[in-house]
mmCIF file of C-alpha atoms in Angstrom:
data_model
loop_
_atom_site.group_PDB
_atom_site.id
_atom_site.type_symbol
_atom_site.label_atom_id
_atom_site.label_comp_id
_atom_site.label_asym_id
_atom_site.label_seq_id
_atom_site.Cartn_x
_atom_site.Cartn_y
_atom_site.Cartn_z
ATOM 1 C CA UNK A 25 0.000 0.000 0.000
ATOM 2 C CA UNK A 26 1.299 3.455 -0.931
ATOM 3 C CA UNK A 27 0.328 6.773 0.630
ATOM 4 C CA UNK A 28 -0.276 8.061 -2.896
ATOM 5 C CA UNK A 29 -3.343 5.816 -3.104
ATOM 6 C CA UNK A 30 -5.146 8.398 -0.982
ATOM 7 C CA UNK A 31 -4.627 10.951 -3.747
ATOM 8 C CA UNK A 32 -7.382 9.088 -5.531
ATOM 9 C CA UNK A 33 -10.616 10.948 -4.676
ATOM 10 C CA UNK A 34 -12.611 7.720 -4.319
ATOM 11 C CA UNK A 35 -10.058 6.221 -1.936
ATOM 12 C CA UNK A 36 -9.881 9.460 0.047
ATOM 13 C CA UNK A 37 -13.667 9.675 0.368
ATOM 14 C CA UNK A 38 -13.884 6.090 1.608
ATOM 15 C CA UNK A 39 -11.083 6.499 4.150
ATOM 16 C CA UNK A 40 -12.214 9.916 5.393
ATOM 17 C CA UNK A 41 -15.787 8.672 5.805
ATOM 18 C CA UNK A 42 -14.433 6.020 8.193
ATOM 19 C CA UNK A 43 -11.991 8.345 9.994
ATOM 20 C CA UNK A 44 -14.162 11.447 10.393
ATOM 21 C CA UNK A 45 -16.470 10.128 13.166
ATOM 22 C CA UNK A 46 -13.470 8.951 15.195
ATOM 23 C CA UNK A 47 -11.592 12.225 14.800
ATOM 24 C CA UNK A 48 -14.741 14.176 15.678
ATOM 25 C CA UNK A 49 -15.241 12.077 18.794
ATOM 26 C CA UNK A 50 -11.644 12.664 19.896
ATOM 27 C CA UNK A 51 -12.130 16.389 19.272
ATOM 28 C CA UNK A 52 -15.188 16.571 21.511
ATOM 29 C CA UNK A 53 -13.523 14.442 24.194
ATOM 30 C CA UNK A 54 -10.218 16.338 24.322
ATOM 31 C CA UNK A 55 -11.647 19.840 23.968
ATOM 32 C CA UNK A 56 -14.478 19.235 26.400
ATOM 33 C CA UNK A 57 -12.258 17.628 29.009
ATOM 34 C CA UNK A 58 -9.304 19.987 28.492
ATOM 35 C CA UNK A 59 -11.258 23.257 28.561
ATOM 36 C CA UNK A 60 -13.369 22.279 31.585
ATOM 37 C CA UNK A 61 -10.231 21.132 33.397
ATOM 38 C CA UNK A 62 -8.314 24.255 32.435
ATOM 39 C CA UNK A 63 -10.991 26.873 33.134
ATOM 40 C CA UNK A 64 -12.611 25.417 36.244
ATOM 41 C CA UNK A 65 -10.099 23.131 37.960
ATOM 42 C CA UNK A 66 -6.808 25.018 37.774
ATOM 43 C CA UNK A 67 -5.703 27.681 40.267
ATOM 44 C CA UNK A 68 -5.283 31.366 39.518
ATOM 45 C CA UNK A 69 -1.732 32.418 38.741
ATOM 46 C CA UNK A 70 0.021 34.342 41.522
ATOM 47 C CA UNK A 71 0.832 37.182 39.102
ATOM 48 C CA UNK A 72 -1.750 37.004 36.320
ATOM 49 C CA UNK A 73 -4.757 35.845 38.302
ATOM 50 C CA UNK A 74 -7.530 34.140 36.326
ATOM 51 C CA UNK A 75 -6.467 35.786 33.046
ATOM 52 C CA UNK A 76 -3.776 33.126 32.716
ATOM 53 C CA UNK A 77 -6.522 30.654 31.760
ATOM 54 C CA UNK A 78 -6.830 32.349 28.366
ATOM 55 C CA UNK A 79 -3.798 30.221 27.477
ATOM 56 C CA UNK A 80 -6.051 27.173 27.060
ATOM 57 C CA UNK A 81 -7.505 28.815 23.950
ATOM 58 C CA UNK A 82 -4.690 31.133 22.902
ATOM 59 C CA UNK A 83 -1.757 28.732 22.857
ATOM 60 C CA UNK A 84 -3.419 25.846 20.941
ATOM 61 C CA UNK A 85 -4.986 28.278 18.445
ATOM 62 C CA UNK A 86 -1.636 29.981 17.816
ATOM 63 C CA UNK A 87 0.123 26.648 17.349
ATOM 64 C CA UNK A 88 -2.482 25.391 14.902
ATOM 65 C CA UNK A 89 -2.513 28.686 12.996
ATOM 66 C CA UNK A 90 1.123 28.057 12.084
ATOM 67 C CA UNK A 91 0.824 24.306 11.603
ATOM 68 C CA UNK A 92 -2.183 24.750 9.317
ATOM 69 C CA UNK A 93 -0.050 26.840 6.982
ATOM 70 C CA UNK A 94 2.708 24.212 7.135
ATOM 71 C CA UNK A 95 0.148 21.565 6.158
ATOM 72 C CA UNK A 96 -0.981 23.801 3.274
ATOM 73 C CA UNK A 97 2.647 24.172 2.169
ATOM 74 C CA UNK A 98 3.192 20.407 2.097
ATOM 75 C CA UNK A 99 -0.008 19.688 0.190
ATOM 76 C CA UNK A 100 0.676 22.574 -2.205
ATOM 77 C CA UNK A 101 4.133 21.186 -2.978
ATOM 78 C CA UNK A 102 2.593 17.756 -3.575
ATOM 79 C CA UNK A 103 0.230 19.390 -6.068
ATOM 80 C CA UNK A 104 3.088 21.171 -7.858
ATOM 81 C CA UNK A 105 5.267 18.051 -8.031
ATOM 82 C CA UNK A 106 2.748 15.234 -8.528
ATOM 83 C CA UNK A 107 -0.431 17.063 -9.648
ATOM 84 C CA UNK A 108 -2.720 15.255 -7.210
ATOM 85 C CA UNK A 109 -6.012 17.122 -7.039
ATOM 86 C CA UNK A 110 -6.900 15.916 -3.541
ATOM 87 C CA UNK A 111 -3.773 17.588 -2.146
ATOM 88 C CA UNK A 112 -4.690 20.920 -3.768
ATOM 89 C CA UNK A 113 -8.248 20.668 -2.462
ATOM 90 C CA UNK A 114 -6.964 19.789 1.018
ATOM 91 C CA UNK A 115 -4.824 22.949 1.011
ATOM 92 C CA UNK A 116 -7.833 24.981 -0.108
ATOM 93 C CA UNK A 117 -9.978 23.380 2.606
ATOM 94 C CA UNK A 118 -7.425 24.114 5.334
ATOM 95 C CA UNK A 119 -7.101 27.842 4.610
ATOM 96 C CA UNK A 120 -10.355 29.081 6.250
ATOM 97 C CA UNK A 121 -9.672 26.831 9.235
ATOM 98 C CA UNK A 122 -6.151 28.222 9.599
ATOM 99 C CA UNK A 123 -7.448 31.776 9.265
ATOM 100 C CA UNK A 124 -9.995 31.125 12.025
ATOM 101 C CA UNK A 125 -7.276 29.815 14.347
ATOM 102 C CA UNK A 126 -5.128 32.862 13.547
ATOM 103 C CA UNK A 127 -7.974 35.246 14.384
ATOM 104 C CA UNK A 128 -8.684 33.358 17.623
ATOM 105 C CA UNK A 129 -5.006 33.648 18.553
ATOM 106 C CA UNK A 130 -4.979 37.394 17.823
ATOM 107 C CA UNK A 131 -8.235 38.039 19.707
ATOM 108 C CA UNK A 132 -7.338 35.991 22.773
ATOM 109 C CA UNK A 133 -3.841 37.456 22.716
ATOM 110 C CA UNK A 134 -5.346 40.953 22.893
ATOM 111 C CA UNK A 135 -7.606 39.907 25.781
ATOM 112 C CA UNK A 136 -4.626 38.424 27.585
ATOM 113 C CA UNK A 137 -2.252 41.242 26.755
ATOM 114 C CA UNK A 138 -4.401 44.166 27.876
ATOM 115 C CA UNK A 139 -4.337 43.416 31.636
ATOM 116 C CA UNK A 140 -0.736 42.133 31.486
ATOM 117 C CA UNK A 141 0.871 44.749 29.210
ATOM 118 C CA UNK A 142 -1.611 47.585 29.591
ATOM 119 C CA UNK A 143 -2.403 47.595 25.869
ATOM 120 C CA UNK A 144 -4.545 45.601 23.450
ATOM 121 C CA UNK A 145 -1.898 45.647 20.737
ATOM 122 C CA UNK A 146 1.818 46.263 20.344
ATOM 123 C CA UNK A 147 3.991 46.060 17.240
ATOM 124 C CA UNK A 148 5.790 43.148 18.790
ATOM 125 C CA UNK A 149 7.686 40.841 16.344
ATOM 126 C CA UNK A 150 5.470 37.836 17.046
ATOM 127 C CA UNK A 151 2.203 39.802 17.049
ATOM 128 C CA UNK A 152 3.131 41.584 13.836
ATOM 129 C CA UNK A 153 4.142 38.382 12.069
ATOM 130 C CA UNK A 154 0.845 36.794 13.126
ATOM 131 C CA UNK A 155 -1.070 39.726 11.680
ATOM 132 C CA UNK A 156 0.837 39.319 8.408
ATOM 133 C CA UNK A 157 0.081 35.596 8.489
ATOM 134 C CA UNK A 158 -3.646 36.408 8.770
ATOM 135 C CA UNK A 159 -3.341 38.666 5.723
ATOM 136 C CA UNK A 160 -1.663 35.858 3.782
ATOM 137 C CA UNK A 161 -4.526 33.553 4.702
ATOM 138 C CA UNK A 162 -6.992 36.146 3.394
ATOM 139 C CA UNK A 163 -4.968 36.583 0.207
ATOM 140 C CA UNK A 164 -4.780 32.832 -0.315
ATOM 141 C CA UNK A 165 -8.553 32.421 0.042
ATOM 142 C CA UNK A 166 -9.227 35.431 -2.187
ATOM 143 C CA UNK A 167 -6.901 34.086 -4.884
ATOM 144 C CA UNK A 168 -8.684 30.732 -4.959
ATOM 145 C CA UNK A 169 -12.007 32.543 -5.433
ATOM 146 C CA UNK A 170 -10.667 35.001 -8.004
ATOM 147 C CA UNK A 171 -9.313 32.465 -10.515
ATOM 148 C CA UNK A 172 -11.936 30.519 -12.438
ATOM 149 C CA UNK A 173 -9.770 27.637 -13.635
ATOM 150 C CA UNK A 174 -9.177 25.369 -10.599
ATOM 151 C CA UNK A 175 -5.800 24.053 -11.793
ATOM 152 C CA UNK A 176 -4.515 27.571 -12.421
ATOM 153 C CA UNK A 177 -5.833 28.647 -9.027
ATOM 154 C CA UNK A 178 -4.021 25.720 -7.405
ATOM 155 C CA UNK A 179 -0.761 26.710 -9.157
ATOM 156 C CA UNK A 180 -0.976 30.363 -8.111
ATOM 157 C CA UNK A 181 -2.013 29.643 -4.538
ATOM 158 C CA UNK A 182 0.840 27.145 -4.222
ATOM 159 C CA UNK A 183 3.315 29.903 -5.045
ATOM 160 C CA UNK A 184 1.633 32.198 -2.526
ATOM 161 C CA UNK A 185 1.775 29.436 0.069
ATOM 162 C CA UNK A 186 5.551 29.061 -0.359
ATOM 163 C CA UNK A 187 6.036 32.818 0.075
ATOM 164 C CA UNK A 188 3.717 32.939 3.085
ATOM 165 C CA UNK A 189 5.646 30.116 4.730
ATOM 166 C CA UNK A 190 8.403 32.615 5.520
ATOM 167 C CA UNK A 191 5.975 34.473 7.775
ATOM 168 C CA UNK A 192 4.656 31.242 9.278
ATOM 169 C CA UNK A 193 8.252 30.508 10.268
ATOM 170 C CA UNK A 194 8.777 34.042 11.574
ATOM 171 C CA UNK A 195 5.592 33.887 13.651
ATOM 172 C CA UNK A 196 6.909 30.748 15.336
ATOM 173 C CA UNK A 197 10.456 31.949 16.003
ATOM 174 C CA UNK A 198 10.025 35.728 16.136
ATOM 175 C CA UNK A 199 10.926 35.915 19.827
ATOM 176 C CA UNK A 200 14.109 33.946 19.181
ATOM 177 C CA UNK A 201 15.104 36.046 16.151
ATOM 178 C CA UNK A 202 14.651 39.414 17.896
ATOM 179 C CA UNK A 203 15.515 39.885 21.546
ATOM 180 C CA UNK A 204 12.834 42.516 21.974
ATOM 181 C CA UNK A 205 9.082 42.879 22.191
ATOM 182 C CA UNK A 206 6.523 42.134 24.863
ATOM 183 C CA UNK A 207 5.660 38.568 23.896
ATOM 184 C CA UNK A 208 7.492 35.951 25.895
ATOM 185 C CA UNK A 209 9.217 32.906 24.483
ATOM 186 C CA UNK A 210 7.463 29.534 24.615
ATOM 187 C CA UNK A 211 7.467 27.773 27.984
ATOM 188 C CA UNK A 212 5.533 24.675 26.906
ATOM 189 C CA UNK A 213 8.658 22.642 26.130
ATOM 190 C CA UNK A 214 10.633 23.841 29.151
ATOM 191 C CA UNK A 215 9.644 21.084 31.558
ATOM 192 C CA UNK A 216 12.644 20.424 33.788
ATOM 193 C CA UNK A 217 14.326 23.730 32.874
ATOM 194 C CA UNK A 218 14.770 26.854 34.976
ATOM 195 C CA UNK A 219 11.373 28.441 34.264
ATOM 196 C CA UNK A 220 8.961 25.679 33.230
ATOM 197 C CA UNK A 221 5.200 25.923 32.983
ATOM 198 C CA UNK A 222 3.577 24.758 36.198
ATOM 199 C CA UNK A 223 2.194 21.192 35.841
ATOM 200 C CA UNK A 224 -1.204 22.434 37.065
ATOM 201 C CA UNK A 225 -1.446 24.395 33.790
ATOM 202 C CA UNK A 226 0.770 22.246 31.596
ATOM 203 C CA UNK A 227 -1.296 19.064 31.775
ATOM 204 C CA UNK A 228 -4.708 20.509 30.772
ATOM 205 C CA UNK A 229 -2.946 22.658 28.162
ATOM 206 C CA UNK A 230 -1.551 19.544 26.482
ATOM 207 C CA UNK A 231 -5.052 18.049 26.393
ATOM 208 C CA UNK A 232 -6.383 21.268 24.809
ATOM 209 C CA UNK A 233 -3.587 21.221 22.226
ATOM 210 C CA UNK A 234 -4.556 17.691 21.193
ATOM 211 C CA UNK A 235 -8.176 18.846 21.072
ATOM 212 C CA UNK A 236 -7.272 21.619 18.627
ATOM 213 C CA UNK A 237 -5.210 19.194 16.532
ATOM 214 C CA UNK A 238 -8.157 16.818 16.233
ATOM 215 C CA UNK A 239 -10.484 19.764 15.567
ATOM 216 C CA UNK A 240 -8.259 20.883 12.707
ATOM 217 C CA UNK A 241 -8.138 17.368 11.245
ATOM 218 C CA UNK A 242 -11.912 16.964 11.513
ATOM 219 C CA UNK A 243 -12.628 20.294 9.842
ATOM 220 C CA UNK A 244 -10.087 19.724 7.060
ATOM 221 C CA UNK A 245 -11.423 16.243 6.342
ATOM 222 C CA UNK A 246 -14.983 17.567 6.257
ATOM 223 C CA UNK A 247 -14.119 20.549 4.063
ATOM 224 C CA UNK A 248 -11.961 18.460 1.707
ATOM 225 C CA UNK A 249 -14.838 16.042 1.221
ATOM 226 C CA UNK A 250 -17.058 19.038 0.446
ATOM 227 C CA UNK A 251 -14.524 20.382 -2.074
ATOM 228 C CA UNK A 252 -14.328 16.998 -3.824
ATOM 229 C CA UNK A 253 -18.117 16.834 -4.081
ATOM 230 C CA UNK A 254 -18.213 20.405 -5.408
ATOM 231 C CA UNK A 255 -15.585 19.505 -8.035
ATOM 232 C CA UNK A 256 -17.600 16.458 -9.106
ATOM 233 C CA UNK A 257 -20.790 18.513 -9.303
ATOM 234 C CA UNK A 258 -19.028 21.147 -11.398
ATOM 235 C CA UNK A 259 -17.798 18.442 -13.789
ATOM 236 C CA UNK A 260 -21.300 17.006 -14.121
ATOM 237 C CA UNK A 261 -22.766 20.431 -14.850
ATOM 238 C CA UNK A 262 -20.118 21.045 -17.516
ATOM 239 C CA UNK A 263 -20.909 17.716 -19.182
ATOM 240 C CA UNK A 264 -24.618 18.519 -19.201
ATOM 241 C CA UNK A 265 -23.936 21.835 -20.882
ATOM 242 C CA UNK A 266 -21.804 20.171 -23.554
ATOM 243 C CA UNK A 267 -24.375 17.411 -24.180
#
């Protein structure tokens, strides 16, 4: 069995129909359990108070905003190299989901930043790169809708995706690249180091992160299936017009 078998729309539809209920169930389980645990059964932070609990939405959304673009990059490159339509449609399906995660990260970041920094927004390297990433998502979606020929649209959006990947990378490592700005570096992976995230917050946060991962997979599978059906319907309509 080869992974390229799933580039066949029929094979993808069969496999995704089996996987989607399981992924959806894991999404509900992880998000429900993680958010309830994080919001209601963790203590207030000694400095930030209850506002620290915004992390259970902000951190997973920010992570998935970047990873969604990475997934779009991979599937776009597969389209360019191997011309598999399912990969192009998967990239198209992921864009609105990634944009939503980016907007959630920006909104929750503002809510978290205002009481901590005294401002809703600052031209911090990471915040700025995230804003640019949101604009790339909007441009990607607009380009898909602006080009009538789907193969041409897939080619052009693939190029845009490669360019936008620079900002996806910057948004992840902005704090490391520039030793300035208000946004702190990641503490999720610092268990055992000098300033780790307290286990009382770390454990439910990990559950929430998995919940967002499964949510992303569920939404992309669902939207990709919808895109495949829309492509089939478009082909049928074109045949009827030619008949």
